[in-house]
PDB file of C-alpha atoms in Angstrom:
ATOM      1  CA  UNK Q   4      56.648  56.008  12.174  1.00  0.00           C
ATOM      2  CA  UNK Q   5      57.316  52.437  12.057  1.00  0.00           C
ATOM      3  CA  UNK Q   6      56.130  52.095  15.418  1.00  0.00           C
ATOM      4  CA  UNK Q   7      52.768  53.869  15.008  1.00  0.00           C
ATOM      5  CA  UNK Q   8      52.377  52.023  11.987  1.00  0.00           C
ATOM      6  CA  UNK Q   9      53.305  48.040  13.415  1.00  0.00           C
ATOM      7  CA  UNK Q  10      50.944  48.518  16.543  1.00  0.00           C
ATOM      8  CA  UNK Q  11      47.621  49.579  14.620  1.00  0.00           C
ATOM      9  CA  UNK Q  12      48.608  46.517  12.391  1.00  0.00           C
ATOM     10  CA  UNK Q  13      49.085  44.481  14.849  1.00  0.00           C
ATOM     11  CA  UNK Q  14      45.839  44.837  16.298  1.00  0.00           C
ATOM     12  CA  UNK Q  15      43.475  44.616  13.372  1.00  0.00           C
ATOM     13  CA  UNK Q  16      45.998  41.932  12.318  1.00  0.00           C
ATOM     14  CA  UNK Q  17      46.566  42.786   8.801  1.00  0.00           C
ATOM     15  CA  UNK Q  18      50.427  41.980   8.622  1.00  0.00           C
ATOM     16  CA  UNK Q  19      49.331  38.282   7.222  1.00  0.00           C
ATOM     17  CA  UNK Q  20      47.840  40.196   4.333  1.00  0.00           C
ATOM     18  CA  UNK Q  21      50.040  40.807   0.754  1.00  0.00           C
ATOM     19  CA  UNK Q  22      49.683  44.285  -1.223  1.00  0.00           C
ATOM     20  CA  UNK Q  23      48.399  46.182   1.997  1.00  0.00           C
ATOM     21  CA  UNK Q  24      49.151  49.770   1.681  1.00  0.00           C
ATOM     22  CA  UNK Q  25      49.585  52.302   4.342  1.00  0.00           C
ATOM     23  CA  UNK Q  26      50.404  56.209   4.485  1.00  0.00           C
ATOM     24  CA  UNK Q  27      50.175  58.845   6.876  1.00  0.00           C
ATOM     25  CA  UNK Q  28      48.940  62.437   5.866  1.00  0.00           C
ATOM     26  CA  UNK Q  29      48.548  65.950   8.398  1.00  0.00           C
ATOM     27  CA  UNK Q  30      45.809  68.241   7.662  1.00  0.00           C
ATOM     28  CA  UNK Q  31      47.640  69.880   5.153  1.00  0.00           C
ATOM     29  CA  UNK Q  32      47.602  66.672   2.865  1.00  0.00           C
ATOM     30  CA  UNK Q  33      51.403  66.374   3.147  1.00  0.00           C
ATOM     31  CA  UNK Q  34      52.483  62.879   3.276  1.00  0.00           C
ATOM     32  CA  UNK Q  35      54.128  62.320   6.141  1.00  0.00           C
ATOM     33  CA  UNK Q  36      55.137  58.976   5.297  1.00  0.00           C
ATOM     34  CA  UNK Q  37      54.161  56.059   3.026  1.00  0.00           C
ATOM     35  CA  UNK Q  38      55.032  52.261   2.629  1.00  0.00           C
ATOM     36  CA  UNK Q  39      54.827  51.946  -1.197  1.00  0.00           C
ATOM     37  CA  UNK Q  40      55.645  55.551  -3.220  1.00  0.00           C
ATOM     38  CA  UNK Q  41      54.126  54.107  -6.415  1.00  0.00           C
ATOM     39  CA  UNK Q  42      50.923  52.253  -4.852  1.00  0.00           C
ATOM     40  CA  UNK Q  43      50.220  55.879  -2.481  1.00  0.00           C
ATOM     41  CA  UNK Q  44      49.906  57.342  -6.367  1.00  0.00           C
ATOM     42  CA  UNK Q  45      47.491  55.207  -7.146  1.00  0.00           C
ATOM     43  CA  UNK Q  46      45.457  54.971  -4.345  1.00  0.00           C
ATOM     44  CA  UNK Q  47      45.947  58.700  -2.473  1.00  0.00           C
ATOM     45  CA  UNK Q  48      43.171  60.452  -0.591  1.00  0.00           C
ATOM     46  CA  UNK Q  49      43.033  63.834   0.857  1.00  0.00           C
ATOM     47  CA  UNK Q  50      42.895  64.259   4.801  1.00  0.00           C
ATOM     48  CA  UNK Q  51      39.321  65.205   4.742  1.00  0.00           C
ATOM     49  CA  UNK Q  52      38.195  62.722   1.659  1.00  0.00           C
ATOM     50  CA  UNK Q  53      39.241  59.874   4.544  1.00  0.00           C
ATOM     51  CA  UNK Q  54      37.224  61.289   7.016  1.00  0.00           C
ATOM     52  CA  UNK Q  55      33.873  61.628   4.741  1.00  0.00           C
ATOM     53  CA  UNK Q  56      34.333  58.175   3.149  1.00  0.00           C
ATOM     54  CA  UNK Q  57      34.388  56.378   6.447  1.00  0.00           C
ATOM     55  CA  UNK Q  58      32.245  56.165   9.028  1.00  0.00           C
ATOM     56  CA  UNK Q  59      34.728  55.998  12.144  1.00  0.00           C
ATOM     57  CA  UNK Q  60      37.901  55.191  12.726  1.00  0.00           C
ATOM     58  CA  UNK Q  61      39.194  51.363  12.623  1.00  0.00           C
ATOM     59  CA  UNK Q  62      36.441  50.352  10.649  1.00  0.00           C
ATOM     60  CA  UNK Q  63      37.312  48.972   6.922  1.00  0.00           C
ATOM     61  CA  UNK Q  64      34.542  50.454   4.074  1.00  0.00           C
ATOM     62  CA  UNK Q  65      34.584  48.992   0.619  1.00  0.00           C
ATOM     63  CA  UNK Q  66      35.789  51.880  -2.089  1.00  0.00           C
ATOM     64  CA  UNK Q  67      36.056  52.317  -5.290  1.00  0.00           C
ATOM     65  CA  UNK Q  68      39.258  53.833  -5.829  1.00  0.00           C
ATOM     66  CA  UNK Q  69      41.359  54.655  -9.378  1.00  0.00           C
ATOM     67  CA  UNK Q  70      38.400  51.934 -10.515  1.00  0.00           C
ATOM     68  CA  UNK Q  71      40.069  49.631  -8.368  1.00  0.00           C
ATOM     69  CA  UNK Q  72      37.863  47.511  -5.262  1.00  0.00           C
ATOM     70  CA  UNK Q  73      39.946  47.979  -1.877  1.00  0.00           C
ATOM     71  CA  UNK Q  74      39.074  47.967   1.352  1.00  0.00           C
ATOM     72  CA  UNK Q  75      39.579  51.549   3.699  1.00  0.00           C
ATOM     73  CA  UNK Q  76      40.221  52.436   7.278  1.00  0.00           C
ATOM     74  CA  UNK Q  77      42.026  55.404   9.436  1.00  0.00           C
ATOM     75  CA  UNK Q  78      42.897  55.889  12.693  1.00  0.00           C
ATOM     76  CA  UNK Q  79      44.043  59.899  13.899  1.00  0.00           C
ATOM     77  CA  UNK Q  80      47.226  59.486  15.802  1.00  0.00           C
ATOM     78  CA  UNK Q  81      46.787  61.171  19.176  1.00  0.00           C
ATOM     79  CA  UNK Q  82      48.576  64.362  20.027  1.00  0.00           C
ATOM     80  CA  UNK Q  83      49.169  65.543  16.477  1.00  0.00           C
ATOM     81  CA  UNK Q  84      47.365  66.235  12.943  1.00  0.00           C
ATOM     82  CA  UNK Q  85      48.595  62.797  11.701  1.00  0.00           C
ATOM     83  CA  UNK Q  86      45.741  60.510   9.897  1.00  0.00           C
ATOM     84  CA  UNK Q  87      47.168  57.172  10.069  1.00  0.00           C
ATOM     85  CA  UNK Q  88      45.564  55.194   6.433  1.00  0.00           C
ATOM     86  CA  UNK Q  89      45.390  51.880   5.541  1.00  0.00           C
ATOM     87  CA  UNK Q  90      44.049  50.329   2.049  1.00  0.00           C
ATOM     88  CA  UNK Q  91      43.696  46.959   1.414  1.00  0.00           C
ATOM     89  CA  UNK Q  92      42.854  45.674  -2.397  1.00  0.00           C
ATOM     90  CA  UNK Q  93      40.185  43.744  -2.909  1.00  0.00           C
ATOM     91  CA  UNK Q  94      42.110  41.141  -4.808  1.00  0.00           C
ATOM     92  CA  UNK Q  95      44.864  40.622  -1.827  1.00  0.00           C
ATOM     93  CA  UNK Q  96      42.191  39.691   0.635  1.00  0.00           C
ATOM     94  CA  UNK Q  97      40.885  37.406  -2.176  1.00  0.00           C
ATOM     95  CA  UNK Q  98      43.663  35.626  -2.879  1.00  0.00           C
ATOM     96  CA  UNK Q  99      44.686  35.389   1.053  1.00  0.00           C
ATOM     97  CA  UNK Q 100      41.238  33.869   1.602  1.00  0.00           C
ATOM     98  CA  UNK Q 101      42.028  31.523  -1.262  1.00  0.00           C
ATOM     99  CA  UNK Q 102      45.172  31.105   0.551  1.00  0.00           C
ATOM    100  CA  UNK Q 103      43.375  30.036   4.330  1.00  0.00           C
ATOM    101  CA  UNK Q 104      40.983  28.257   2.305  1.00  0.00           C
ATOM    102  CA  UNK Q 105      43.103  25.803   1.011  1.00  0.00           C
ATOM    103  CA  UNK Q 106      44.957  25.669   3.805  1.00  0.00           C
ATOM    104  CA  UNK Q 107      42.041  24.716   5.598  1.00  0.00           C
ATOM    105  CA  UNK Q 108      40.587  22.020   3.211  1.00  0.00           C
ATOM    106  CA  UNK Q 109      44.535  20.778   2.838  1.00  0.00           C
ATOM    107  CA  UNK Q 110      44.258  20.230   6.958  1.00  0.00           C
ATOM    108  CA  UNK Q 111      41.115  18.835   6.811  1.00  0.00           C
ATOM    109  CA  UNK Q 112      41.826  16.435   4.454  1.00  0.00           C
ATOM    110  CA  UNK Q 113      44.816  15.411   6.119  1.00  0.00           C
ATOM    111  CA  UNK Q 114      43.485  14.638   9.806  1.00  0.00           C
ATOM    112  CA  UNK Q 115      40.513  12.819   7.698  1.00  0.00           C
ATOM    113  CA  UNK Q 116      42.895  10.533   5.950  1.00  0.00           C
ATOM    114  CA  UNK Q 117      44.957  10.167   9.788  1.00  0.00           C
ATOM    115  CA  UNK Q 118      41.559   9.535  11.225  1.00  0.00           C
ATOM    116  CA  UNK Q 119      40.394   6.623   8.384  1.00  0.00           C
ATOM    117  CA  UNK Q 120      44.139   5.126   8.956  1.00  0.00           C
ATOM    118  CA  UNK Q 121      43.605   5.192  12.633  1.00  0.00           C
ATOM    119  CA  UNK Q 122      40.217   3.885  12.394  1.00  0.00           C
ATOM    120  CA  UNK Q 123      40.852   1.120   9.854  1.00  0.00           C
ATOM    121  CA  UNK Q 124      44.143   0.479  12.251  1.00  0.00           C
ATOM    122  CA  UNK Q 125      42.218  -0.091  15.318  1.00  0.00           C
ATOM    123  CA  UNK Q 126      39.092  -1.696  13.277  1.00  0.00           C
ATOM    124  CA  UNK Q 127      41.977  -4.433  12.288  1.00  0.00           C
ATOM    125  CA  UNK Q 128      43.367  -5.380  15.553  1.00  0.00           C
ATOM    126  CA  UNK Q 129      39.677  -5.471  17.384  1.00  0.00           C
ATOM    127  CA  UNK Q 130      38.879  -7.659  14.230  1.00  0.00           C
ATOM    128  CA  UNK Q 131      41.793  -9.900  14.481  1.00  0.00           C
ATOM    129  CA  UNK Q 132      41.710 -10.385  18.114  1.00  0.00           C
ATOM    130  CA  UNK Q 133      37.948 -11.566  17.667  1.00  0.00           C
ATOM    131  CA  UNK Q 134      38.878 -14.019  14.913  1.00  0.00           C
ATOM    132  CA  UNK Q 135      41.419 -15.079  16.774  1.00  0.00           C
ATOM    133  CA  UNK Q 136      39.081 -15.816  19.705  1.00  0.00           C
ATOM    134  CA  UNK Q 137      36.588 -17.522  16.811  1.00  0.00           C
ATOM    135  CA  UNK Q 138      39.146 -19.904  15.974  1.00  0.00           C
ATOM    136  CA  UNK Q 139      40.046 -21.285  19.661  1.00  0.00           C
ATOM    137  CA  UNK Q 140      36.249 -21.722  19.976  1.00  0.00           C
ATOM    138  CA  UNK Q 141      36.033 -23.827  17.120  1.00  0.00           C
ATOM    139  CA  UNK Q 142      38.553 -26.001  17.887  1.00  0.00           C
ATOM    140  CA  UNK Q 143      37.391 -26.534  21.517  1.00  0.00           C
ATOM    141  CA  UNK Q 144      34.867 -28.785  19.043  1.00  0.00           C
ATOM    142  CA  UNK Q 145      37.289 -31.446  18.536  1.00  0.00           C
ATOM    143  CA  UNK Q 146      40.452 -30.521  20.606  1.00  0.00           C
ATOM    144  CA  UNK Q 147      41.352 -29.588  24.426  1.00  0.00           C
ATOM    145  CA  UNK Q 148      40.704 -25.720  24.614  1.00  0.00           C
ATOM    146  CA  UNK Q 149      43.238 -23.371  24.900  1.00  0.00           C
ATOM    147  CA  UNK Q 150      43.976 -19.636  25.813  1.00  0.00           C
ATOM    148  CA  UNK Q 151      44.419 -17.102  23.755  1.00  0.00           C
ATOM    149  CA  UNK Q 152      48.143 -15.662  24.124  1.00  0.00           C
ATOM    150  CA  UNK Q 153      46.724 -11.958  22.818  1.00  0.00           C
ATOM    151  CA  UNK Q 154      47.046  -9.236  24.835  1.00  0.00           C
ATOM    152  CA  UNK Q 155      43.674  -8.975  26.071  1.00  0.00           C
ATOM    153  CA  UNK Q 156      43.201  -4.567  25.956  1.00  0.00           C
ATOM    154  CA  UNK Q 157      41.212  -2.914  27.960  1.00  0.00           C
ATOM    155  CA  UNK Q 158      38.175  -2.687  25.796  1.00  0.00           C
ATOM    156  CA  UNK Q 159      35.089  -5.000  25.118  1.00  0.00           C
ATOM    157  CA  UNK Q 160      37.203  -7.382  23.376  1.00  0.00           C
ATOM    158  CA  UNK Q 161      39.656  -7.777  26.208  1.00  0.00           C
ATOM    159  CA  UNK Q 162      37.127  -7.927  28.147  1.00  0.00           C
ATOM    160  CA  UNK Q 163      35.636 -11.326  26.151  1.00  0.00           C
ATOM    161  CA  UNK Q 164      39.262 -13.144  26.103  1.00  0.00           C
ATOM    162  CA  UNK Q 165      39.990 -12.528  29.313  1.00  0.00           C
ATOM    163  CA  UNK Q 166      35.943 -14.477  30.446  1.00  0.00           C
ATOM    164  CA  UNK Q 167      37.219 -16.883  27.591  1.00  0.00           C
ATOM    165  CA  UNK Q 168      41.072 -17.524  29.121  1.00  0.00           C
ATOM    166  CA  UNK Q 169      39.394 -18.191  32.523  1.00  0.00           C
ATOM    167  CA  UNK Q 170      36.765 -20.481  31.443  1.00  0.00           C
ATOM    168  CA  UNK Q 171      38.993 -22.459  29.162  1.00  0.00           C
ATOM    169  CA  UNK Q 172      41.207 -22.521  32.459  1.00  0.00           C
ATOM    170  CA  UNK Q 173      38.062 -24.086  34.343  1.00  0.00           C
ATOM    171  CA  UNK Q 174      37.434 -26.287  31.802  1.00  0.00           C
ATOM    172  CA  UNK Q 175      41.124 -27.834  31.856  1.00  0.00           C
ATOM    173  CA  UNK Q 176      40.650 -28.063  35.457  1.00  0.00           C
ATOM    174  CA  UNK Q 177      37.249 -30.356  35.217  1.00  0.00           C
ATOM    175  CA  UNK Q 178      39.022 -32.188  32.409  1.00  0.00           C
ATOM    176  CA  UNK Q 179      41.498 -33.330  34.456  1.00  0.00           C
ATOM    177  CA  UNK Q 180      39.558 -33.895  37.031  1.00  0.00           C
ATOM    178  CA  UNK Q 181      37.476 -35.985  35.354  1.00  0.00           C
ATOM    179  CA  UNK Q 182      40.196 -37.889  33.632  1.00  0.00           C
ATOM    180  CA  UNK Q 183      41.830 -38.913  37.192  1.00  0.00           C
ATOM    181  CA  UNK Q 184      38.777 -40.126  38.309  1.00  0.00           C
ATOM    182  CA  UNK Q 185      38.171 -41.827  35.487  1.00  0.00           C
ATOM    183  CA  UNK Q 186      41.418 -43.480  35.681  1.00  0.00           C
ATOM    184  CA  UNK Q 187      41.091 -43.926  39.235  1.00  0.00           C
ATOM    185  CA  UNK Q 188      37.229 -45.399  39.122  1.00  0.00           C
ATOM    186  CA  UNK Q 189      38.759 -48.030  36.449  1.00  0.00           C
ATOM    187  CA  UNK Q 190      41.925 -48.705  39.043  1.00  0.00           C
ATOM    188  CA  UNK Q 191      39.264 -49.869  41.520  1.00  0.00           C
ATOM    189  CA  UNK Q 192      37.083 -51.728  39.034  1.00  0.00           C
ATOM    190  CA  UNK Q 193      39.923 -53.923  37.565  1.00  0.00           C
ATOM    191  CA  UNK Q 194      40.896 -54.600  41.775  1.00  0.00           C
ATOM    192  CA  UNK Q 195      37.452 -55.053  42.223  1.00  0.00           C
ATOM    193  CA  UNK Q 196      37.273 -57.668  39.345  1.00  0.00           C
ATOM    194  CA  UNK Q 197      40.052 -59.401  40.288  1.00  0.00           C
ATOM    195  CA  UNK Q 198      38.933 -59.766  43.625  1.00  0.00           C
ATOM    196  CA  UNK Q 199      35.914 -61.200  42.423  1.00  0.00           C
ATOM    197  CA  UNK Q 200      37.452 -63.794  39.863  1.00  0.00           C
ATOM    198  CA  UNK Q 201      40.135 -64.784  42.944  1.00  0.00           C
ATOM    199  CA  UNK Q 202      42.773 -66.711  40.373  1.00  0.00           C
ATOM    200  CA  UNK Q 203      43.517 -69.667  43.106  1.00  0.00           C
ATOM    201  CA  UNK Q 204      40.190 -70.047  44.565  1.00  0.00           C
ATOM    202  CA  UNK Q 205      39.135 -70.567  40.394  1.00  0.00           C
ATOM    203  CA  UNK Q 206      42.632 -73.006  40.228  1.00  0.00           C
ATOM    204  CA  UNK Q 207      41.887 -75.094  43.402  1.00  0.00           C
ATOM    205  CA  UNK Q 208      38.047 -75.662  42.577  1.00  0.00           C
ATOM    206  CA  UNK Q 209      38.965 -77.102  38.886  1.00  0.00           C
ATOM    207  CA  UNK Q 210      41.662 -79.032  40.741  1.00  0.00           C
ATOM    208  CA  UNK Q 211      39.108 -80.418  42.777  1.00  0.00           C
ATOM    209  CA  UNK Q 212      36.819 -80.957  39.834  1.00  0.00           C
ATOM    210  CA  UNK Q 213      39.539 -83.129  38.043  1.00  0.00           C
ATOM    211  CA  UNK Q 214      39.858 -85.645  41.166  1.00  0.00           C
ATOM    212  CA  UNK Q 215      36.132 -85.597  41.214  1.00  0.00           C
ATOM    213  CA  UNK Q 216      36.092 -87.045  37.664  1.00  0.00           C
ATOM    214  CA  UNK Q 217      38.863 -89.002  37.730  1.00  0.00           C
ATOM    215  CA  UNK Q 218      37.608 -90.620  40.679  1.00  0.00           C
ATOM    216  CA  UNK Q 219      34.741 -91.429  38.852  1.00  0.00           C
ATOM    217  CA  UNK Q 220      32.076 -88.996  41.126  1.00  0.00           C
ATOM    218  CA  UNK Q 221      30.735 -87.385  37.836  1.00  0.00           C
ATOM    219  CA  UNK Q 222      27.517 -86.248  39.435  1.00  0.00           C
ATOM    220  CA  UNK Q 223      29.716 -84.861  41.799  1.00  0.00           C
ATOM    221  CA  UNK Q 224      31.755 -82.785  39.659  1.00  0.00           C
ATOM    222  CA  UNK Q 225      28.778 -81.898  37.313  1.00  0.00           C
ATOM    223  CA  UNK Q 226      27.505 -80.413  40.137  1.00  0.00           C
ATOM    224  CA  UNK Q 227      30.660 -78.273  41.270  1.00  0.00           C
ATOM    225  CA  UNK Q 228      31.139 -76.980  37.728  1.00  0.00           C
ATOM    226  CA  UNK Q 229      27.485 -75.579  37.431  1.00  0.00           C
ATOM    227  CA  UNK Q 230      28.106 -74.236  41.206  1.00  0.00           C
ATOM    228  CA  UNK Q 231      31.101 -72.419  40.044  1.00  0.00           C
ATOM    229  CA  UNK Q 232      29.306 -71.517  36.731  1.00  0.00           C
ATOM    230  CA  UNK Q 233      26.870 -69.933  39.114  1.00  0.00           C
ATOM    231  CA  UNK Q 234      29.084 -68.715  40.903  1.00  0.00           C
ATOM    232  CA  UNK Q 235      31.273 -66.417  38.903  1.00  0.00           C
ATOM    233  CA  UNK Q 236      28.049 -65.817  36.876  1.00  0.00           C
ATOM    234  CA  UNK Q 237      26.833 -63.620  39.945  1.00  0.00           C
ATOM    235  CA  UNK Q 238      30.394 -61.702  40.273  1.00  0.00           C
ATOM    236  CA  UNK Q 239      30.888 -60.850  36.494  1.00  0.00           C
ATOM    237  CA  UNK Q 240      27.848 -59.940  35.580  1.00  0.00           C
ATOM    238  CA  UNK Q 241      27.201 -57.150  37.776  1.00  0.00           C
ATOM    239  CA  UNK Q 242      29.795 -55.081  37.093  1.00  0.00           C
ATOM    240  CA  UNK Q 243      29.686 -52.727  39.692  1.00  0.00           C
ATOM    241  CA  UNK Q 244      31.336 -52.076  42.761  1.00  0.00           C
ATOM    242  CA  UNK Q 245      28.354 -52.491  45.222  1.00  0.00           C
ATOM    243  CA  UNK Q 246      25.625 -55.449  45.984  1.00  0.00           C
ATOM    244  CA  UNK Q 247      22.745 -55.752  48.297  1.00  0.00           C
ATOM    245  CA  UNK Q 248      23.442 -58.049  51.383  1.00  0.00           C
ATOM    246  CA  UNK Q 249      20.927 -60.466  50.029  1.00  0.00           C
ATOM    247  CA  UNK Q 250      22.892 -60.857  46.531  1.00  0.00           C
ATOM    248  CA  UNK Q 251      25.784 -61.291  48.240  1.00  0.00           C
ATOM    249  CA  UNK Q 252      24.811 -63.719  51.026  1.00  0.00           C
ATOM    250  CA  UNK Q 253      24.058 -65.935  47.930  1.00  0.00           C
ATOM    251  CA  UNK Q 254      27.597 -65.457  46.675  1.00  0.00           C
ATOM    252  CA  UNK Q 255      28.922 -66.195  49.422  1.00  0.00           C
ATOM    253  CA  UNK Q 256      26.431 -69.467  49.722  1.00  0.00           C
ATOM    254  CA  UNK Q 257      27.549 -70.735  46.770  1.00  0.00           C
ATOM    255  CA  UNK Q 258      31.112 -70.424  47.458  1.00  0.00           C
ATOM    256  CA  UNK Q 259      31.046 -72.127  50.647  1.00  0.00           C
ATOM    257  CA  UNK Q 260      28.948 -74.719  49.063  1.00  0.00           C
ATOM    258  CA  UNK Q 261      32.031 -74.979  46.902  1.00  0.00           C
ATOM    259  CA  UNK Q 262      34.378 -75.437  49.895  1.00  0.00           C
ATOM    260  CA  UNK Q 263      32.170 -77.729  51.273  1.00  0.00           C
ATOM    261  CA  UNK Q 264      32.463 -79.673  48.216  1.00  0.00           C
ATOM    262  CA  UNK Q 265      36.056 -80.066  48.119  1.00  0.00           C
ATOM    263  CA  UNK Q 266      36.482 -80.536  52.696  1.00  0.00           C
ATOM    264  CA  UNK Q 267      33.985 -82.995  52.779  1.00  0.00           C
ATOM    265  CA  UNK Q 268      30.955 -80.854  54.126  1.00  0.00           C
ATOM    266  CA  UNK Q 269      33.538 -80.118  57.611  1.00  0.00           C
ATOM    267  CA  UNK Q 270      32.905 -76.226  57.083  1.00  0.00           C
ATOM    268  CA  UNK Q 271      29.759 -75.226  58.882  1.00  0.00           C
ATOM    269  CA  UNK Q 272      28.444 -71.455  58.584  1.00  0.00           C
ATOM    270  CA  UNK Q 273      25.611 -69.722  60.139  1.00  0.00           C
ATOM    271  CA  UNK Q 274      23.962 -66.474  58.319  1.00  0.00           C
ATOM    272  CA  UNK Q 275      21.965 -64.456  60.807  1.00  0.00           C
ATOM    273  CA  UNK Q 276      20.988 -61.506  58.885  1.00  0.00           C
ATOM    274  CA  UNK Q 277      17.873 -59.267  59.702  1.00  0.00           C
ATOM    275  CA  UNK Q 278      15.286 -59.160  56.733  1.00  0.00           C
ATOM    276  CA  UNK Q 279      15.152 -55.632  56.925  1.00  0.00           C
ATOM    277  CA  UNK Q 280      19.002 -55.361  55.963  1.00  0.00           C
ATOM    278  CA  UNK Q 281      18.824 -57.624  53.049  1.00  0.00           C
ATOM    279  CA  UNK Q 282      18.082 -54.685  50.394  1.00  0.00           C
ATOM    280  CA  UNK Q 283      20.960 -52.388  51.794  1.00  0.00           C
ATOM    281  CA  UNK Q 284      23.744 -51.413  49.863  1.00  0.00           C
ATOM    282  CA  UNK Q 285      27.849 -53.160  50.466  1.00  0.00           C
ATOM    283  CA  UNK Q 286      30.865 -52.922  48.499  1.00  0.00           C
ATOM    284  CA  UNK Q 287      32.814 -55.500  46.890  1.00  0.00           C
ATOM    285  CA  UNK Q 288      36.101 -55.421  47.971  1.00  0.00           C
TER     286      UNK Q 288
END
């Protein structure tokens, strides 16, 4: 019996339900067997009452029974006389779907909450990681720009430090390119300058100047000191590191001039300089 009994159970899967009742009866309306004595009291039916209440077998019909709601179904047990019944109240499938019900919202309500803390988890780090990325731009206002140590992910975010690691990389790279040249461009002026200014060609001239006035040859030394004013007036106040040939074929004029001055005229020069060349560009040292 217990076999014929779990296997139609099984199948229409009532075993989840509470209060089910089930009884077998022959055609002579003798119970065979029964899982509850006291509820079979309550809730018998003759063989062929089962048969005339419902429509076919396996199919559950709502009854009235000892003024009581249930639910109905048979199945005939092949081979023999047997009428397998089941009976279900009314208030057991009630309560079970009360019981799935809140089981249900219970589950839903718990992967809602997991979902809000997963999405207010992940809504925090993509937040942080674009502050954080907010902040190294602003300071690239008034400090050298630096990457961001964050792991960069592999979404949109990532994406943006990883374009804003390699350009602040770039950057540094320009920076201190720029800054050696820089330093390297002033290296070059300051030899340039000094070239220019030439500390014992400056001693030796005054040198000569002082003879000149001590030997009383004032116009003489008037005229090497506004020479040499003229002179260094040319170098210092270009300040760059190139002159045309015909700016510097006056330089050097006035320094040999100077020369001149102080050997007696004995230096003789010759400029032979095409006047097509005089507006090119050479450098100073």
């Amino acid at each position: 019996y217990s076999d014929m009994l779990a296997r139609p159970l099984q199948d229409i899967e009532l075993e989840s339900v509470e209060g089910i009742i089930s009884y077998i009866l022959n055609s002579r309306d003798t119970v065979v067997a029964q899982t509850d004595a006291t509820a079979y009291g309550t809730y018998a039916m003759s063989y062929a009452d089962i048969a005339q209440n419902i429509q076919a077998e396996g199919i559950f019909m709502q009854k009235d029974v000892a003024g009581t709601s249930v639910f109905i179904t048979y199945r005939d047990i092949a081979g023999t006389d047997w009428r397998l019944t089941w009976i279900v109240p009314h208030a057991s499938i009630m309560a079970q779907s009360k019981h799935v019900i809140f089981q249900f919202v219970l589950i839903y309500s718990l992967m809602a909450l997991l979902v809000i803390i997963i999405g207010i988890a992940i809504s925090r780090t993509i937040v942080g990681r674009i502050k954080s990325l907010r902040d190294q731009m602003q300071q690239m206002k008034s400090e050298r720009p630096e990457p961001l140590t964050l792991p960069p992910g592999q979404d949109e975010v990532g994406e943006l430090i990883e374009t804003y690691n390699y350009m602040v990389e770039r950057i540094n790279a320009l920076l201190d390119d720029t800054i050696a040249a820089t330093e390297e461009l002033n290296s070059v002026k300051i030899k340039a300058l000094r070239a220019q200014i030439d500390p014992h060609f400056l001693y030796n001239t005054l040198d000569m100047t002082n003879w000149l006035i001590k030997a009383g040859k004032n116009d003489k030394a008037s005229e090497a000191v506004m020479v040499l004013s003229r002179f260094y007036r040319l170098t210092l106040n270009r300040g760059n590191l190139t002159a045309t040939v015909s700016a510097e074929l006056a330089h050097v004029s006035l320094y040999m001039k100077l020369m001149n001055m102080r050997f007696d005229d004995k230096i003789e020069y010759l400029v032979d300089m095409p006047e097509d060349m005089l507006d090119y560009e050479i450098p100073l040292i």
